[in-house]
Amino acid sequence: MDAAAKPLLRVRDLRVSYGPASVVKGVSFTLRRGETAAIAGESGSGKTQTVLAALGLLPRQAVTTGLVIFEDTELLALSRRRLDALLGRRIAMVFQEPMSSLDPLFTVGAQIRAILRLKAGLSRRAAKARAKELLDLAGISEPGRRVHSYPHELSGGQRQRVAIAMAIACNPDLLIADEPTTALDVTVAARILELLAKLKQIFGMAMIFISHDLGLVRRIADSVHVMREGEIVEAGSAADVAANPRHEYTRMMLAAMPRAREHVRMETPVLLRAQNIGVRFSLRGGLLSGAREVKAVDGVSLCLGQGRTLGLVGESGSGKSTLARALLKLVPASGMLNFGGRDLTRLDRAAMRPLRRSMQLVSQDPYGSLSPLMRIGDIVTEGLRVHEPAMSRSAREARAALALEEVLLDPRLRFRFPHELSGGQRQRVAIARAMILKPRLVVLDEPTSALDRAVQIGILALLEDLQEAHSLTYVFISHDLAVIRAVADEIAVMKDGRIIEQGPAREIVERPHAPYTRALIAAALQTGET
Amino acid sequence: MLRFFLSRVATAVPAFFIIVALAFFLMRLAPGGPFDTERALDPEIAKNLRHIYRLDLPLMQQFWLYLQSLAHGELGPSLHWRDFTVSELFAKALPISAALGAKAMLVAIIAGTALGLVGAMSKVRIGPHAVDGAAIFGIVLPIFVVAPLLQLGLGLTLHVLPVGGWNDGAWQNQVLPVTTLALPQIAIVARLMQAALIDALAMPHIRTLRAFGMPGYHIYVHALRAAFAPVVSYLGLAAGNVLTGSVVVETIFGIPGMGRYFVDGALGRDYTLVMGTVIVVAAAVLLFNLIVDLILAWLDPRVRYDSRPR
């Protein structure tokens, strides 16, 4: 039998458990040379645990059983030393978070050279030259200069390219990419995917691609293994699984965002009007360089009717969050702001306070935005204590229970702490906290970005119900065009602090004018949306 | 890096000046003077003395004169040991204290790091707790308890080391004071090092190195560099702690260092001597913190950017 026909990797009945909790429950799959296999599943499905276990990278508490055969070698039976000899050389990995997966204290050049010298056995000099070649191959411009950069001096996409350069340093047979594009903006993610596909061609590598996004997986993988709660629930060729999903879970993962909702074009009174909003941050220079100014938001004008949703879309750094904070007067901004017929432009903090309850913010990170030291009930009612100080303790308790019920959470959760809740539950708490004050305007800053697709859909449905029940006005910020399209009546596309295109949601998605909008839509389509 | 260095020096200079001014005026605010004795001095003599030492001038003028002499490197005459200038007194005492402090710090860094490393690397679950527990002892036991215990045990009972004295810096005489001074610092450094190293080893970029099958020593080089930052930050504080600790240690072991000038100078209202010790100590602490900042910036490139005022 020739080498090409032999499977590169066979995993048989792999099980991982931490004490009594088992996280991988008998996973088996086979990978041929040059093949790309995807492991798809939502967070907590055990997909990362599976590959880390196969490479012996799990912490000591984890108990791994089963067979992992790479060519003819049983990996789980190897000594640490023999396994280390394979890792990096024959099997390489790219991780999800390109910021934290590179050492912040060493230049990227040093990190690549270390692998070349210790794993490929290159001399100091050869490693130096090869590091530059690898960076060039990974699509980093000016590699000669970039080798001296530290990770924090690079963008997210560049960091991921460095991580890929490290992975291909020893020309591995198997590349494992764990959510390599999840932390990146869509247009950047699309380019990273292209790069991975190209390198796979050049080096003839096999690839295991881990992702929560089945749409994305379909584009890059030959075969797909869908994981749920530690088990593979469906496997097959990528085209097959996408076209005829048999398992209900796969169908749920494939279900795209609901189509653009058909809104009745009602003329509603204007609730929020902003004119020529500008926000500048000054970066004070050091001893030798002068002060610099950054225009985070530059001359933005908006008009939003009561009960409607404005979708603000743009990539990270485009100024959308800053704009949202300026609309709530949470950052000093120039320009004119009118809310419900009142001119807010000249109001100071004290004068704004009574208005605050009708303008609420729900922010992105459901982990960071809830105080870990407070009970859910206290978090939800904190605003009431400011705006209705006369309210009795028992009345507040009752309101907290009602508010939690309204976001479809068990009212008994109010005695728990945030760390006891899942991501989706936390985001519902954050929404309840905003809703308890019966606001008129709610700014939602990436409310679903940290969540799995299924949880996202639930949150979006909840937001829509709340909007209908209380005729709320939303400013909905997201980098995810699919989400924006599902919720927004109008879309504004932001880039470099300016709104470059604005109009009814349908028109923007179907007939985009600005080239940037087109690129954004194309990228969104390529990474899974159809 | 040069800009970073200059900005740190630029903040150290005013800090130094403020310390000097504070010490000068606070000392004068304290009741009593350098020539107060049990029996009242003849008023004429007292007046004469004050005139000779220019203590009869207005306070601001005295301060100005003091700054002028300081600019020439003069610390002035001692008001208590009247035959010596402060500089002459320090010329003998400072090298002794500096040697003691430097050795204590060096021992603390080496032993603390080693202990922390052992704790973090230990495969048994109890390892880190053992280091923590031992360290708590080192932190809790005050110097004035440890020193007599060491004197009793190693000096009086076993007769292996001298109980006290300096003996021109013979190593036997240095062992006990250096150990006493270093012990609490070893404990703190060990705890910091162990905690930081355990955190560092759990970082994603260390997992990356493991995923590439990098050799163990390479992984520890990366983890140690990350773990050193909190330890080095602490060393700035430790310098101050060692200095104050040396006062006690020098007194207990009878070592002719700077320590006794702290106390004698302050009690005897020996203005110039007190000012001299304050200046030497402040300069030492500031210098050490400057070095710490530079090491931190060298360890972590992000410090060079983050430290810029916003």
Short mmCIF file of N, CA, C and O in Angstrom, two decimals, chain A residues 182-296:
data_model
loop_
_atom_site.label_atom_id
_atom_site.label_comp_id
_atom_site.label_asym_id
_atom_site.label_seq_id
_atom_site.Cartn_x
_atom_site.Cartn_y
_atom_site.Cartn_z
N THR A 182 -12.23 33.27 14.31
CA THR A 182 -13.37 33.70 15.11
C THR A 182 -13.16 35.07 15.75
O THR A 182 -14.09 35.85 15.88
N ALA A 183 -11.92 35.35 16.13
CA ALA A 183 -11.68 36.61 16.82
C ALA A 183 -11.45 37.77 15.85
O ALA A 183 -11.15 38.87 16.27
N LEU A 184 -11.59 37.51 14.56
CA LEU A 184 -11.22 38.53 13.57
C LEU A 184 -12.46 39.12 12.90
O LEU A 184 -13.52 38.51 12.86
N ASP A 185 -12.27 40.32 12.35
CA ASP A 185 -13.33 40.94 11.56
C ASP A 185 -13.57 40.12 10.29
O ASP A 185 -12.67 39.45 9.80
N VAL A 186 -14.79 40.25 9.73
CA VAL A 186 -15.14 39.38 8.61
C VAL A 186 -14.22 39.52 7.40
O VAL A 186 -13.81 38.52 6.81
N THR A 187 -13.87 40.76 7.04
CA THR A 187 -13.04 40.91 5.85
C THR A 187 -11.65 40.33 6.09
O THR A 187 -11.05 39.74 5.20
N VAL A 188 -11.16 40.50 7.32
CA VAL A 188 -9.85 39.94 7.67
C VAL A 188 -9.93 38.42 7.71
O VAL A 188 -9.05 37.71 7.18
N ALA A 189 -11.02 37.91 8.30
CA ALA A 189 -11.20 36.46 8.41
C ALA A 189 -11.19 35.81 7.04
O ALA A 189 -10.58 34.76 6.82
N ALA A 190 -11.84 36.47 6.08
CA ALA A 190 -11.90 35.91 4.73
C ALA A 190 -10.50 35.77 4.15
O ALA A 190 -10.17 34.76 3.53
N ARG A 191 -9.65 36.77 4.39
CA ARG A 191 -8.29 36.71 3.85
C ARG A 191 -7.46 35.63 4.54
O ARG A 191 -6.63 34.99 3.91
N ILE A 192 -7.69 35.45 5.84
CA ILE A 192 -6.96 34.39 6.56
C ILE A 192 -7.36 33.02 6.02
O ILE A 192 -6.52 32.13 5.84
N LEU A 193 -8.64 32.85 5.72
CA LEU A 193 -9.10 31.58 5.16
C LEU A 193 -8.45 31.31 3.81
O LEU A 193 -8.00 30.20 3.53
N GLU A 194 -8.39 32.37 2.98
CA GLU A 194 -7.72 32.23 1.68
C GLU A 194 -6.28 31.78 1.87
O GLU A 194 -5.79 30.89 1.17
N LEU A 195 -5.61 32.42 2.85
CA LEU A 195 -4.21 32.09 3.11
C LEU A 195 -4.07 30.63 3.51
O LEU A 195 -3.18 29.92 3.00
N LEU A 196 -4.94 30.17 4.41
CA LEU A 196 -4.85 28.78 4.86
C LEU A 196 -5.04 27.83 3.68
O LEU A 196 -4.31 26.84 3.54
N ALA A 197 -6.02 28.14 2.82
CA ALA A 197 -6.27 27.28 1.66
C ALA A 197 -5.05 27.25 0.74
O ALA A 197 -4.65 26.20 0.24
N LYS A 198 -4.42 28.42 0.56
CA LYS A 198 -3.26 28.51 -0.32
C LYS A 198 -2.09 27.71 0.24
O LYS A 198 -1.45 26.93 -0.47
N LEU A 199 -1.83 27.88 1.54
CA LEU A 199 -0.70 27.19 2.15
C LEU A 199 -0.91 25.68 2.14
O LEU A 199 0.04 24.91 1.99
N LYS A 200 -2.16 25.28 2.31
CA LYS A 200 -2.47 23.86 2.28
C LYS A 200 -2.09 23.29 0.91
O LYS A 200 -1.51 22.21 0.81
N GLN A 201 -2.38 24.05 -0.13
CA GLN A 201 -2.01 23.64 -1.48
C GLN A 201 -0.49 23.54 -1.62
O GLN A 201 0.04 22.53 -2.08
N ILE A 202 0.20 24.62 -1.20
CA ILE A 202 1.65 24.67 -1.37
C ILE A 202 2.33 23.52 -0.63
O ILE A 202 3.20 22.83 -1.17
N PHE A 203 1.94 23.31 0.63
CA PHE A 203 2.66 22.34 1.45
C PHE A 203 2.02 20.95 1.43
O PHE A 203 2.58 20.03 2.01
N GLY A 204 0.86 20.84 0.81
CA GLY A 204 0.20 19.54 0.78
C GLY A 204 -0.15 19.01 2.16
O GLY A 204 -0.04 17.82 2.45
N MET A 205 -0.56 19.91 3.03
CA MET A 205 -0.87 19.51 4.40
C MET A 205 -2.28 18.95 4.48
O MET A 205 -3.15 19.30 3.69
N ALA A 206 -2.50 18.11 5.48
CA ALA A 206 -3.87 17.81 5.88
C ALA A 206 -4.23 18.82 6.95
O ALA A 206 -3.36 19.38 7.62
N MET A 207 -5.54 19.07 7.11
CA MET A 207 -5.91 20.11 8.05
C MET A 207 -7.12 19.66 8.86
O MET A 207 -8.05 19.05 8.33
N ILE A 208 -7.08 19.94 10.15
CA ILE A 208 -8.29 19.80 10.97
C ILE A 208 -8.71 21.20 11.34
O ILE A 208 -7.93 21.98 11.91
N PHE A 209 -9.90 21.53 10.94
CA PHE A 209 -10.39 22.89 11.10
C PHE A 209 -11.53 22.88 12.10
O PHE A 209 -12.56 22.25 11.89
N ILE A 210 -11.32 23.56 13.22
CA ILE A 210 -12.34 23.57 14.27
C ILE A 210 -13.11 24.87 14.19
O ILE A 210 -12.50 25.94 14.10
N SER A 211 -14.42 24.78 14.17
CA SER A 211 -15.20 26.01 14.06
C SER A 211 -16.59 25.81 14.63
O SER A 211 -17.10 24.70 14.69
N HIS A 212 -17.21 26.91 15.03
CA HIS A 212 -18.60 26.84 15.47
C HIS A 212 -19.52 27.20 14.30
O HIS A 212 -20.72 27.15 14.43
N ASP A 213 -18.92 27.57 13.17
CA ASP A 213 -19.68 28.13 12.06
C ASP A 213 -19.73 27.12 10.92
O ASP A 213 -18.78 26.98 10.16
N LEU A 214 -20.85 26.42 10.82
CA LEU A 214 -20.95 25.39 9.78
C LEU A 214 -20.90 25.98 8.39
O LEU A 214 -20.38 25.36 7.45
N GLY A 215 -21.40 27.18 8.23
CA GLY A 215 -21.39 27.83 6.92
C GLY A 215 -19.96 28.04 6.44
O GLY A 215 -19.63 27.81 5.28
N LEU A 216 -19.11 28.44 7.38
CA LEU A 216 -17.71 28.68 7.06
C LEU A 216 -17.00 27.37 6.75
O LEU A 216 -16.23 27.26 5.78
N VAL A 217 -17.32 26.37 7.55
CA VAL A 217 -16.70 25.06 7.43
C VAL A 217 -16.98 24.47 6.04
O VAL A 217 -16.11 23.91 5.39
N ARG A 218 -18.19 24.66 5.57
CA ARG A 218 -18.60 24.12 4.28
C ARG A 218 -17.69 24.62 3.16
O ARG A 218 -17.47 23.94 2.18
N ARG A 219 -17.17 25.85 3.33
CA ARG A 219 -16.36 26.42 2.26
C ARG A 219 -14.94 25.88 2.24
O ARG A 219 -14.30 25.88 1.21
N ILE A 220 -14.45 25.46 3.39
CA ILE A 220 -13.03 25.13 3.45
C ILE A 220 -12.78 23.63 3.60
O ILE A 220 -11.74 23.13 3.20
N ALA A 221 -13.77 22.88 4.13
CA ALA A 221 -13.49 21.49 4.49
C ALA A 221 -13.99 20.49 3.46
O ALA A 221 -14.93 20.75 2.72
N ASP A 222 -13.30 19.31 3.42
CA ASP A 222 -13.79 18.20 2.60
C ASP A 222 -14.84 17.41 3.37
O ASP A 222 -15.86 17.03 2.82
N SER A 223 -14.53 17.14 4.64
CA SER A 223 -15.49 16.39 5.45
C SER A 223 -15.79 17.15 6.74
O SER A 223 -14.99 17.96 7.19
N VAL A 224 -16.96 16.86 7.28
CA VAL A 224 -17.39 17.57 8.48
C VAL A 224 -17.79 16.57 9.55
O VAL A 224 -18.42 15.56 9.25
N HIS A 225 -17.39 16.85 10.79
CA HIS A 225 -17.86 16.08 11.93
C HIS A 225 -18.54 17.05 12.87
O HIS A 225 -17.89 17.97 13.37
N VAL A 226 -19.82 16.87 13.06
CA VAL A 226 -20.56 17.80 13.92
C VAL A 226 -20.57 17.24 15.33
O VAL A 226 -21.00 16.11 15.56
N MET A 227 -20.08 18.04 16.27
CA MET A 227 -20.00 17.58 17.66
C MET A 227 -21.02 18.28 18.52
O MET A 227 -21.31 19.46 18.36
N ARG A 228 -21.57 17.49 19.46
CA ARG A 228 -22.47 18.08 20.44
C ARG A 228 -22.31 17.32 21.75
O ARG A 228 -22.36 16.09 21.76
N GLU A 229 -22.09 18.04 22.80
CA GLU A 229 -21.93 17.45 24.13
C GLU A 229 -20.97 16.26 24.14
O GLU A 229 -21.27 15.20 24.68
N GLY A 230 -19.83 16.43 23.47
CA GLY A 230 -18.79 15.42 23.54
C GLY A 230 -18.94 14.27 22.57
O GLY A 230 -18.15 13.33 22.61
N GLU A 231 -19.96 14.31 21.73
CA GLU A 231 -20.13 13.21 20.78
C GLU A 231 -20.26 13.75 19.37
O GLU A 231 -20.73 14.87 19.16
N ILE A 232 -19.83 12.93 18.40
CA ILE A 232 -20.06 13.31 17.01
C ILE A 232 -21.47 12.86 16.65
O ILE A 232 -21.79 11.67 16.70
N VAL A 233 -22.33 13.82 16.35
CA VAL A 233 -23.71 13.47 16.07
C VAL A 233 -23.96 13.27 14.58
O VAL A 233 -24.93 12.65 14.18
N GLU A 234 -23.08 13.82 13.75
CA GLU A 234 -23.27 13.66 12.32
C GLU A 234 -21.92 13.85 11.65
O GLU A 234 -21.14 14.71 12.03
N ALA A 235 -21.64 13.01 10.64
CA ALA A 235 -20.39 13.15 9.91
C ALA A 235 -20.65 12.84 8.45
O ALA A 235 -21.56 12.09 8.12
N GLY A 236 -19.82 13.39 7.60
CA GLY A 236 -19.98 13.13 6.18
C GLY A 236 -19.22 14.15 5.37
O GLY A 236 -18.47 14.95 5.95
N SER A 237 -19.36 14.11 4.06
CA SER A 237 -18.67 15.11 3.25
C SER A 237 -19.34 16.46 3.51
O SER A 237 -20.53 16.53 3.82
N ALA A 238 -18.51 17.50 3.39
CA ALA A 238 -18.99 18.82 3.76
C ALA A 238 -20.23 19.20 2.96
O ALA A 238 -21.20 19.73 3.50
N ALA A 239 -20.20 18.91 1.66
CA ALA A 239 -21.32 19.30 0.81
C ALA A 239 -22.58 18.57 1.23
O ALA A 239 -23.67 19.15 1.29
N ASP A 240 -22.40 17.29 1.54
CA ASP A 240 -23.53 16.45 1.93
C ASP A 240 -24.19 16.95 3.21
O ASP A 240 -25.42 17.10 3.27
N VAL A 241 -23.37 17.15 4.21
CA VAL A 241 -23.90 17.56 5.51
C VAL A 241 -24.62 18.90 5.38
O VAL A 241 -25.68 19.11 5.95
N ALA A 242 -24.04 19.79 4.57
CA ALA A 242 -24.66 21.10 4.42
C ALA A 242 -25.97 21.00 3.66
O ALA A 242 -26.94 21.68 3.97
N ALA A 243 -25.98 20.14 2.64
CA ALA A 243 -27.17 20.06 1.80
C ALA A 243 -28.28 19.26 2.49
O ALA A 243 -29.45 19.65 2.47
N ASN A 244 -27.94 18.11 3.08
CA ASN A 244 -28.95 17.29 3.73
C ASN A 244 -28.60 17.00 5.17
O ASN A 244 -28.21 15.90 5.51
N PRO A 245 -28.71 17.99 6.02
CA PRO A 245 -28.41 17.72 7.42
C PRO A 245 -29.43 16.75 7.99
O PRO A 245 -30.63 16.93 7.82
N ARG A 246 -28.94 15.65 8.59
CA ARG A 246 -29.87 14.66 9.11
C ARG A 246 -30.21 14.93 10.57
O ARG A 246 -31.30 14.70 11.01
N HIS A 247 -29.21 15.38 11.29
CA HIS A 247 -29.45 15.57 12.72
C HIS A 247 -30.06 16.96 12.96
O HIS A 247 -29.68 17.94 12.32
N GLU A 248 -30.96 16.99 13.89
CA GLU A 248 -31.67 18.22 14.23
C GLU A 248 -30.69 19.34 14.64
O GLU A 248 -30.85 20.51 14.29
N TYR A 249 -29.63 18.92 15.37
CA TYR A 249 -28.65 19.89 15.86
C TYR A 249 -27.91 20.54 14.69
O TYR A 249 -27.66 21.75 14.68
N THR A 250 -27.57 19.73 13.69
CA THR A 250 -26.90 20.26 12.51
C THR A 250 -27.80 21.25 11.79
O THR A 250 -27.36 22.32 11.36
N ARG A 251 -29.08 20.88 11.69
CA ARG A 251 -30.03 21.79 11.03
C ARG A 251 -30.09 23.11 11.76
O ARG A 251 -30.10 24.19 11.16
N MET A 252 -30.09 23.02 13.11
CA MET A 252 -30.15 24.24 13.91
C MET A 252 -28.91 25.10 13.67
O MET A 252 -28.98 26.31 13.53
N MET A 253 -27.74 24.42 13.58
CA MET A 253 -26.51 25.19 13.36
C MET A 253 -26.47 25.83 11.99
O MET A 253 -25.89 26.88 11.80
N LEU A 254 -27.09 25.13 11.02
CA LEU A 254 -27.07 25.65 9.66
C LEU A 254 -28.07 26.77 9.47
O LEU A 254 -27.92 27.60 8.58
N ALA A 255 -29.13 26.74 10.30
CA ALA A 255 -30.16 27.76 10.14
C ALA A 255 -29.51 29.13 10.22
O ALA A 255 -28.92 29.49 11.23
N ALA A 256 -29.61 29.86 9.15
CA ALA A 256 -29.02 31.18 9.14
C ALA A 256 -29.89 32.09 9.98
O ALA A 256 -30.92 31.66 10.51
N MET A 257 -29.46 33.30 10.12
CA MET A 257 -30.29 34.27 10.80
C MET A 257 -31.63 34.37 10.10
O MET A 257 -31.72 34.16 8.90
N PRO A 258 -32.68 34.68 10.84
CA PRO A 258 -33.95 34.91 10.17
C PRO A 258 -33.77 35.96 9.07
O PRO A 258 -32.95 36.86 9.21
N ARG A 259 -34.50 35.79 8.01
CA ARG A 259 -34.42 36.75 6.92
C ARG A 259 -34.77 38.15 7.41
O ARG A 259 -35.41 38.29 8.44
N ALA A 260 -34.40 39.12 6.64
CA ALA A 260 -34.74 40.47 7.01
C ALA A 260 -36.22 40.56 7.32
O ALA A 260 -37.04 40.07 6.56
N ARG A 261 -36.53 41.13 8.45
CA ARG A 261 -37.94 41.17 8.78
C ARG A 261 -38.62 42.25 7.94
O ARG A 261 -38.03 43.28 7.63
N GLU A 262 -39.84 41.96 7.59
CA GLU A 262 -40.56 42.92 6.75
C GLU A 262 -41.24 43.93 7.65
O GLU A 262 -42.18 43.62 8.36
N HIS A 263 -40.74 45.11 7.63
CA HIS A 263 -41.33 46.11 8.51
C HIS A 263 -42.33 46.94 7.74
O HIS A 263 -42.11 47.27 6.60
N VAL A 264 -43.39 47.22 8.42
CA VAL A 264 -44.35 48.13 7.83
C VAL A 264 -43.70 49.51 7.89
O VAL A 264 -43.21 49.91 8.94
N ARG A 265 -43.68 50.15 6.77
CA ARG A 265 -42.99 51.46 6.76
C ARG A 265 -43.91 52.51 7.35
O ARG A 265 -44.65 53.16 6.65
N MET A 266 -43.85 52.61 8.66
CA MET A 266 -44.71 53.58 9.31
C MET A 266 -43.93 54.86 9.49
O MET A 266 -42.74 54.84 9.73
N GLU A 267 -44.64 55.95 9.41
CA GLU A 267 -44.02 57.21 9.78
C GLU A 267 -44.18 57.36 11.28
O GLU A 267 -45.31 57.44 11.79
N THR A 268 -43.10 57.30 12.01
CA THR A 268 -43.21 57.46 13.46
C THR A 268 -42.52 58.75 13.85
O THR A 268 -41.64 59.22 13.13
N PRO A 269 -42.95 59.33 14.98
CA PRO A 269 -42.29 60.56 15.42
C PRO A 269 -40.81 60.30 15.68
O PRO A 269 -40.42 59.21 16.10
N VAL A 270 -40.02 61.32 15.42
CA VAL A 270 -38.58 61.17 15.59
C VAL A 270 -38.25 61.17 17.08
O VAL A 270 -38.73 62.02 17.83
N LEU A 271 -37.48 60.17 17.51
CA LEU A 271 -37.09 60.11 18.92
C LEU A 271 -35.69 60.67 19.12
O LEU A 271 -35.43 61.38 20.08
N LEU A 272 -34.82 60.33 18.19
CA LEU A 272 -33.42 60.71 18.37
C LEU A 272 -32.92 61.37 17.10
O LEU A 272 -33.08 60.83 16.01
N ARG A 273 -32.35 62.55 17.25
CA ARG A 273 -31.79 63.23 16.11
C ARG A 273 -30.38 63.71 16.49
O ARG A 273 -30.22 64.37 17.51
N ALA A 274 -29.44 63.33 15.69
CA ALA A 274 -28.06 63.73 15.97
C ALA A 274 -27.51 64.42 14.74
O ALA A 274 -27.75 63.97 13.62
N GLN A 275 -26.81 65.51 14.96
CA GLN A 275 -26.24 66.21 13.82
C GLN A 275 -24.77 66.47 14.02
O GLN A 275 -24.36 67.02 15.04
N ASN A 276 -24.01 66.04 13.05
CA ASN A 276 -22.59 66.38 13.01
C ASN A 276 -21.85 66.01 14.29
O ASN A 276 -21.08 66.79 14.84
N ILE A 277 -22.13 64.78 14.78
CA ILE A 277 -21.49 64.34 16.01
C ILE A 277 -20.01 64.03 15.75
O ILE A 277 -19.67 63.35 14.77
N GLY A 278 -19.15 64.55 16.61
CA GLY A 278 -17.73 64.27 16.49
C GLY A 278 -17.14 63.93 17.84
O GLY A 278 -17.50 64.53 18.84
N VAL A 279 -16.29 62.93 17.87
CA VAL A 279 -15.60 62.58 19.11
C VAL A 279 -14.11 62.50 18.80
O VAL A 279 -13.71 61.84 17.85
N ARG A 280 -13.31 63.20 19.58
CA ARG A 280 -11.86 63.16 19.39
C ARG A 280 -11.21 62.64 20.66
O ARG A 280 -11.64 62.99 21.75
N PHE A 281 -10.23 61.82 20.47
CA PHE A 281 -9.41 61.43 21.61
C PHE A 281 -8.04 62.02 21.37
O PHE A 281 -7.52 61.91 20.27
N SER A 282 -7.48 62.67 22.38
CA SER A 282 -6.12 63.15 22.17
C SER A 282 -5.17 62.20 22.85
O SER A 282 -5.38 61.79 23.98
N LEU A 283 -4.17 61.82 22.10
CA LEU A 283 -3.11 60.99 22.66
C LEU A 283 -1.98 61.94 22.96
O LEU A 283 -1.37 62.49 22.05
N ARG A 284 -1.72 62.14 24.26
CA ARG A 284 -0.64 63.06 24.57
C ARG A 284 0.68 62.40 24.24
O ARG A 284 0.91 61.26 24.56
N GLY A 285 1.51 63.14 23.59
CA GLY A 285 2.80 62.59 23.18
C GLY A 285 3.74 62.50 24.35
O GLY A 285 3.43 62.90 25.47
N GLY A 286 4.91 61.95 24.12
CA GLY A 286 5.91 61.84 25.18
C GLY A 286 6.70 63.13 25.26
O GLY A 286 6.20 64.21 24.93
N LEU A 287 7.95 63.03 25.71
CA LEU A 287 8.77 64.22 25.87
C LEU A 287 9.10 64.84 24.53
O LEU A 287 9.17 66.05 24.39
N LEU A 288 9.30 63.98 23.54
CA LEU A 288 9.86 64.48 22.30
C LEU A 288 8.84 64.62 21.19
O LEU A 288 9.04 65.33 20.22
N SER A 289 7.69 63.92 21.31
CA SER A 289 6.70 64.01 20.25
C SER A 289 5.52 64.83 20.71
O SER A 289 5.16 64.83 21.89
N GLY A 290 4.91 65.56 19.82
CA GLY A 290 3.80 66.43 20.17
C GLY A 290 2.53 65.63 20.40
O GLY A 290 2.48 64.43 20.19
N ALA A 291 1.49 66.35 20.83
CA ALA A 291 0.21 65.69 21.07
C ALA A 291 -0.41 65.30 19.73
O ALA A 291 -0.29 66.00 18.74
N ARG A 292 -1.07 64.15 19.73
CA ARG A 292 -1.77 63.71 18.53
C ARG A 292 -3.24 63.63 18.83
O ARG A 292 -3.65 63.45 19.97
N GLU A 293 -4.06 63.75 17.79
CA GLU A 293 -5.48 63.65 18.01
C GLU A 293 -6.04 62.58 17.09
O GLU A 293 -5.64 62.45 15.93
N VAL A 294 -6.96 61.79 17.62
CA VAL A 294 -7.60 60.77 16.81
C VAL A 294 -9.08 61.10 16.73
O VAL A 294 -9.72 61.32 17.75
N LYS A 295 -9.58 61.17 15.51
CA LYS A 295 -11.02 61.39 15.35
C LYS A 295 -11.70 60.04 15.35
O LYS A 295 -11.69 59.32 14.36
N ALA A 296 -12.30 59.68 16.49
CA ALA A 296 -12.96 58.38 16.58
C ALA A 296 -14.30 58.42 15.85
O ALA A 296 -14.71 57.45 15.22
#
